[in-house]
mmCIF file of C-alpha atoms in Angstrom:
data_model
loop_
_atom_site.group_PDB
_atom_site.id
_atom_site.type_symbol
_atom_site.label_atom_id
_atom_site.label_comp_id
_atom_site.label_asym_id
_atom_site.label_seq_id
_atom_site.Cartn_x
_atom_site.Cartn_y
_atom_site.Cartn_z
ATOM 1 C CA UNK S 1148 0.000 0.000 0.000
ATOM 2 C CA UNK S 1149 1.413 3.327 -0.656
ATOM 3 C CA UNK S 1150 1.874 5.981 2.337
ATOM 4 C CA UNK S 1151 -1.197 8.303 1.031
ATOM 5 C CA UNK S 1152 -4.341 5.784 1.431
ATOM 6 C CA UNK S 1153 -2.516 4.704 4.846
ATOM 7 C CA UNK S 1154 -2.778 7.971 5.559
ATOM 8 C CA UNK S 1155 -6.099 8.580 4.874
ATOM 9 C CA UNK S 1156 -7.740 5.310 6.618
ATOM 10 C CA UNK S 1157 -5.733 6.482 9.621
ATOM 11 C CA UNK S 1158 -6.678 9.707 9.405
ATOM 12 C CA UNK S 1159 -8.276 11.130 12.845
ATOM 13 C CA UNK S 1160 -11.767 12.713 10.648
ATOM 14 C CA UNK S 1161 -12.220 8.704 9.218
ATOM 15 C CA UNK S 1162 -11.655 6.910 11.951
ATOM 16 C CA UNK S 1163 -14.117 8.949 13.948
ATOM 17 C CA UNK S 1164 -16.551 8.077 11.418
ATOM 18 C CA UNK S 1165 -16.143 4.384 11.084
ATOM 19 C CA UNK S 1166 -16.326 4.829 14.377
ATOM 20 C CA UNK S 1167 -19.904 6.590 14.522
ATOM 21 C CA UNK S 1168 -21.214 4.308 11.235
ATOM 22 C CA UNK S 1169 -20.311 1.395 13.749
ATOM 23 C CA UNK S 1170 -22.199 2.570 16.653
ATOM 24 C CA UNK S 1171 -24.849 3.061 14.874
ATOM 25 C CA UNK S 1172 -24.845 -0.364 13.068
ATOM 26 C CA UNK S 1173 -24.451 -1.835 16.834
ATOM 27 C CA UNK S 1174 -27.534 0.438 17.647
ATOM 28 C CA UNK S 1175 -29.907 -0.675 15.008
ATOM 29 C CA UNK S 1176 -28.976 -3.906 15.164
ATOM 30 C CA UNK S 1177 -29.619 -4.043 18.826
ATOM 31 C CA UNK S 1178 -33.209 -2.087 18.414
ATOM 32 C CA UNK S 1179 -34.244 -4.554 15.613
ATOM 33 C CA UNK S 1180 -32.743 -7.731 17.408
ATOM 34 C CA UNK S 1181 -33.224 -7.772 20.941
ATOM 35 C CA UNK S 1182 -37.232 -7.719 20.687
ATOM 36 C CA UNK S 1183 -37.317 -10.250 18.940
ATOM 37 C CA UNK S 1184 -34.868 -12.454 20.425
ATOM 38 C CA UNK S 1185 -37.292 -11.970 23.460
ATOM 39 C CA UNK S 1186 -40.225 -12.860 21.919
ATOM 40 C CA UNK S 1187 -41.693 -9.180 22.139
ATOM 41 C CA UNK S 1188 -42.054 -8.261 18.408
ATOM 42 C CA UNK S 1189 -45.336 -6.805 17.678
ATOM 43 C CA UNK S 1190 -46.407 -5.604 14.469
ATOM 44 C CA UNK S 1191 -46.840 -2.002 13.720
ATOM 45 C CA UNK S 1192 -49.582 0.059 15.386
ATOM 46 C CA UNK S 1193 -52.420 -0.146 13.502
ATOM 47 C CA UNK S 1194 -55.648 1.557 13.530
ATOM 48 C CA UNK S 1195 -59.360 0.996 12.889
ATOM 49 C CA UNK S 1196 -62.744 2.426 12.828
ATOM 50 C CA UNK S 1197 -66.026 1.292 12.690
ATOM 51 C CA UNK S 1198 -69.454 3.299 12.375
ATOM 52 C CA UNK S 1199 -72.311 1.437 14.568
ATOM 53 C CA UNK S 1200 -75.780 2.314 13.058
ATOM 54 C CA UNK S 1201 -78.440 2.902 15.387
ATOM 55 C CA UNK S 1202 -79.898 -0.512 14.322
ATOM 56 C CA UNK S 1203 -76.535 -1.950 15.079
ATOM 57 C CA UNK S 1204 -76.376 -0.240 18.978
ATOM 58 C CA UNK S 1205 -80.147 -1.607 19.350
ATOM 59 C CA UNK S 1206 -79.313 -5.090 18.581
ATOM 60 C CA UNK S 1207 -75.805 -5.044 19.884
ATOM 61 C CA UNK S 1208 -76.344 -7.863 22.851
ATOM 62 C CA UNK S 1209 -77.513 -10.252 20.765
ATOM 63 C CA UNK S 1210 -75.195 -9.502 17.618
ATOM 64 C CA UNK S 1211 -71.982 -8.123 18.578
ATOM 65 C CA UNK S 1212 -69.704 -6.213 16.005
ATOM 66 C CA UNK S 1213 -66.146 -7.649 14.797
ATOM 67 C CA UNK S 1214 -64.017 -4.539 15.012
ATOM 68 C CA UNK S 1215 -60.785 -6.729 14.095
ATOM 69 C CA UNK S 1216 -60.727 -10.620 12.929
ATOM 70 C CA UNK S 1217 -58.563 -12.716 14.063
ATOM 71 C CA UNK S 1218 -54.885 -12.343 13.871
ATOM 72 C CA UNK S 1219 -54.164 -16.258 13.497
ATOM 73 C CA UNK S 1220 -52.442 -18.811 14.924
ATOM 74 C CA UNK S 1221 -49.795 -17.904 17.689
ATOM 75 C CA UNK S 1222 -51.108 -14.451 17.412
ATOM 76 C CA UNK S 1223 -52.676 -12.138 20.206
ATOM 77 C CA UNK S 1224 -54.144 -8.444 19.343
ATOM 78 C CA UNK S 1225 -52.791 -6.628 21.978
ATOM 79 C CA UNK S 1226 -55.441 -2.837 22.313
ATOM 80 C CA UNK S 1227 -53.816 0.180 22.680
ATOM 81 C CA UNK S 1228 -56.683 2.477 23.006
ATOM 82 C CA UNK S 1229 -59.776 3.520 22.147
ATOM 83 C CA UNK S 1230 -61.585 6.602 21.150
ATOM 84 C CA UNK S 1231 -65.617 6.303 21.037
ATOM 85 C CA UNK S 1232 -67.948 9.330 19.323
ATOM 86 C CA UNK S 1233 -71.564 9.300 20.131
ATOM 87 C CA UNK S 1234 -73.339 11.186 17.604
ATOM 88 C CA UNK S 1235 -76.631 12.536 19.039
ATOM 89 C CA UNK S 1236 -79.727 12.658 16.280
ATOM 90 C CA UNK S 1237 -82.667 13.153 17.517
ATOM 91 C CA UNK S 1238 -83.438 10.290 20.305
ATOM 92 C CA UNK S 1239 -81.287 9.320 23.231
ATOM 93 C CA UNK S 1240 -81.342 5.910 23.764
ATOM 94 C CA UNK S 1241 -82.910 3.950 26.831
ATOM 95 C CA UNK S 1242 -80.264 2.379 28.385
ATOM 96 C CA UNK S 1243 -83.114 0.778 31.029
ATOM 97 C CA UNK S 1244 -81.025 -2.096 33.499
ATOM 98 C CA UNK S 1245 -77.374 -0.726 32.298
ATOM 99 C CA UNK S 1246 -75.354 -2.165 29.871
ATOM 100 C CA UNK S 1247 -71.774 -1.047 28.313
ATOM 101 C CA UNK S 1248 -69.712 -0.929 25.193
ATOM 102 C CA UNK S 1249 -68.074 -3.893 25.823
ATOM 103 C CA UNK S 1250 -64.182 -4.307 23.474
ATOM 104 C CA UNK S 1251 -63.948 -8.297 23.694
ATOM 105 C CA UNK S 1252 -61.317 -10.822 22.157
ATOM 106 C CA UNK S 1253 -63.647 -13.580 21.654
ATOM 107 C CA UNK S 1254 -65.670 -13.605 24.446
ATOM 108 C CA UNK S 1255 -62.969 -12.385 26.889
ATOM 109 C CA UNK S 1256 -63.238 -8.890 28.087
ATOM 110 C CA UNK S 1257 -60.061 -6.792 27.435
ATOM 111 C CA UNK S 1258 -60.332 -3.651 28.954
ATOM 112 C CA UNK S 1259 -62.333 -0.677 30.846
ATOM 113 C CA UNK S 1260 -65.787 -0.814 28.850
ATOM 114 C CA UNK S 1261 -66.757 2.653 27.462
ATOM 115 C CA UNK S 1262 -70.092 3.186 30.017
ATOM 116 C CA UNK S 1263 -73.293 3.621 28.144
ATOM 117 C CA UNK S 1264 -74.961 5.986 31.178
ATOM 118 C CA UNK S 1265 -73.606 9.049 30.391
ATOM 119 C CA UNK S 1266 -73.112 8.077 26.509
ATOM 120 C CA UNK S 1267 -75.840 6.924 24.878
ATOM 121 C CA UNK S 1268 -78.777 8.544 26.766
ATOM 122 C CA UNK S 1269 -77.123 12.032 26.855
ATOM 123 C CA UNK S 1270 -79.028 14.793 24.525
ATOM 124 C CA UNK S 1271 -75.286 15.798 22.679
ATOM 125 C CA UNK S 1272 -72.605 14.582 20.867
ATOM 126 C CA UNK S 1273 -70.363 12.823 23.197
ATOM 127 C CA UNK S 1274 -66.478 11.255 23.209
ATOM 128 C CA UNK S 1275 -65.197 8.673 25.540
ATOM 129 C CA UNK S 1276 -61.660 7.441 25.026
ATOM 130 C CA UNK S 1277 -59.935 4.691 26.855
ATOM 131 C CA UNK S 1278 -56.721 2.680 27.070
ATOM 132 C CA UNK S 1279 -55.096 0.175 29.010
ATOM 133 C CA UNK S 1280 -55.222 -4.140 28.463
ATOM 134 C CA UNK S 1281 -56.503 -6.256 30.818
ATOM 135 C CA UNK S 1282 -54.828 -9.955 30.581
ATOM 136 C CA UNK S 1283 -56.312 -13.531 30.550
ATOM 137 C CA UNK S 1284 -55.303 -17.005 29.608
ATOM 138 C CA UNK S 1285 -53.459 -17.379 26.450
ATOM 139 C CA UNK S 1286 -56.286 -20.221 25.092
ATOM 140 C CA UNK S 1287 -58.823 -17.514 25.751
ATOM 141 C CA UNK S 1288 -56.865 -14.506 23.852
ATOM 142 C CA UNK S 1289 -55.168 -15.798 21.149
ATOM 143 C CA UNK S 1290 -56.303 -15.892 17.452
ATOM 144 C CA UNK S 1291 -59.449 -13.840 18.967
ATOM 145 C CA UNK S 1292 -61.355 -11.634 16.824
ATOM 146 C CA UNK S 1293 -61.680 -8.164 18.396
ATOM 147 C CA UNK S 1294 -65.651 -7.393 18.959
ATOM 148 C CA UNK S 1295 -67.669 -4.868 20.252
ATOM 149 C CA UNK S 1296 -70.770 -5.612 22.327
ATOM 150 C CA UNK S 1297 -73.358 -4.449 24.488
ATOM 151 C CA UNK S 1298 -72.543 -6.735 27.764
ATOM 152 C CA UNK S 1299 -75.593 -5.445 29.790
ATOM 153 C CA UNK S 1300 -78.935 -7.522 30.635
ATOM 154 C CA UNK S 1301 -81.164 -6.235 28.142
ATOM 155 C CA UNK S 1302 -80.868 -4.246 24.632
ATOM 156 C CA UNK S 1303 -81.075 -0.444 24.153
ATOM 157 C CA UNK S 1304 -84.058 1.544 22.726
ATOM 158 C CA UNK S 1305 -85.333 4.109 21.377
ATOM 159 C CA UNK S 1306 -82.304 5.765 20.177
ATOM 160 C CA UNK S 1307 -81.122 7.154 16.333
ATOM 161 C CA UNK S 1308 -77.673 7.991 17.319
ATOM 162 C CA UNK S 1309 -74.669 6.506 15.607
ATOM 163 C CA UNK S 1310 -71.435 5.937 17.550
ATOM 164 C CA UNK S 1311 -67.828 5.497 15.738
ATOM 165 C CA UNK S 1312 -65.342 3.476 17.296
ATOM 166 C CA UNK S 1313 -61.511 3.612 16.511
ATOM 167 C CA UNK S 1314 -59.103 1.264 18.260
ATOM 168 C CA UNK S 1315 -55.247 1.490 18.018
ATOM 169 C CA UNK S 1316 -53.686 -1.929 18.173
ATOM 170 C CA UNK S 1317 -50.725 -4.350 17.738
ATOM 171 C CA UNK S 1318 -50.689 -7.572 16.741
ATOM 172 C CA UNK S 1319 -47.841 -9.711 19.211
ATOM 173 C CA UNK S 1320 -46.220 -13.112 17.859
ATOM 174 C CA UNK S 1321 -46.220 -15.244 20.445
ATOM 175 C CA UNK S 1322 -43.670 -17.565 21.851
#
């Protein structure tokens, strides 16, 4: 090798940037690695929304909404959040013995429900937004569908109102 390219691998301005380039590499690679080496790779965060007709919200007990299917095998959703939007039209609902907007995998509830008192008989447009992820057994949670339902006694009447859902998610391989 001649004395001029020794000189300029050895130069202090490119061996501080090999240097750098290699941290970085080291960096990414650990970012990208590790969580998976774990086991705690989840997809992207996705989002969805769904509009619930009034006829939908009256018959939601007996026919609850898929929000999400399922993921498949060795495959959880794991919920993120929630926003709900009650549009008022010209009815409130009767909510009568209770009931709530219940965000299931399967038939496993998954988190906080978003309360219909307050909701679905108010006179307004209203917006109730949630988050968290209650856990359960793995048989119960995995390759779920994500569904919406009204997990009172009885269904709600009377009302025209619409409500939109939107749910930020992951889905998780698992181990």
């Amino acid at each position: 090798m001649n004395g001029k390219k020794d000189k300029q691998i050895s130069s202090p301005g490119n061996l501080g940037r090999k240097l750098k380039m290699r941290k970085i590499a080291v960096m990414l690679l650990a970012l990208c690695l590790v969580p998976s080496l774990f086991g705690q790779a989840g997809g992207p965060v996705q989002t969805t929304s769904i509009n619930l007709t009034a006829a939908q919200l009256q018959h939601l007990k007996a026919a609850p909404v898929q929000m999400v299917p399922a993921p498949g095998a060795h495959k959880v959703i794991s919920l993120i959040s929630e926003v709900a939007q009650y549009k008022f039209a010209a009815t409130a609902y009767t909510i009568g013995n209770g009931g709530d907007l219940d965000l299931q995998l399967g038939t496993t509830t998954i988190k906080e429900p978003v309360r219909a008192n307050g909701f679905l008989d108010q006179e307004s447009n209203q917006i109730q937004t949630n988050g968290g992820y209650a856990g359960g057994s793995q048989s119960g949670l995995e390759n779920q569908p994500l569904m919406i339902s009204n997990n009172g006694p009885a269904e709600w009447s009377d009302g025209d109102g619409t409500v939109t859902i939107t749910v930020y998610y992951t889905v998780v391989d698992l181990q």
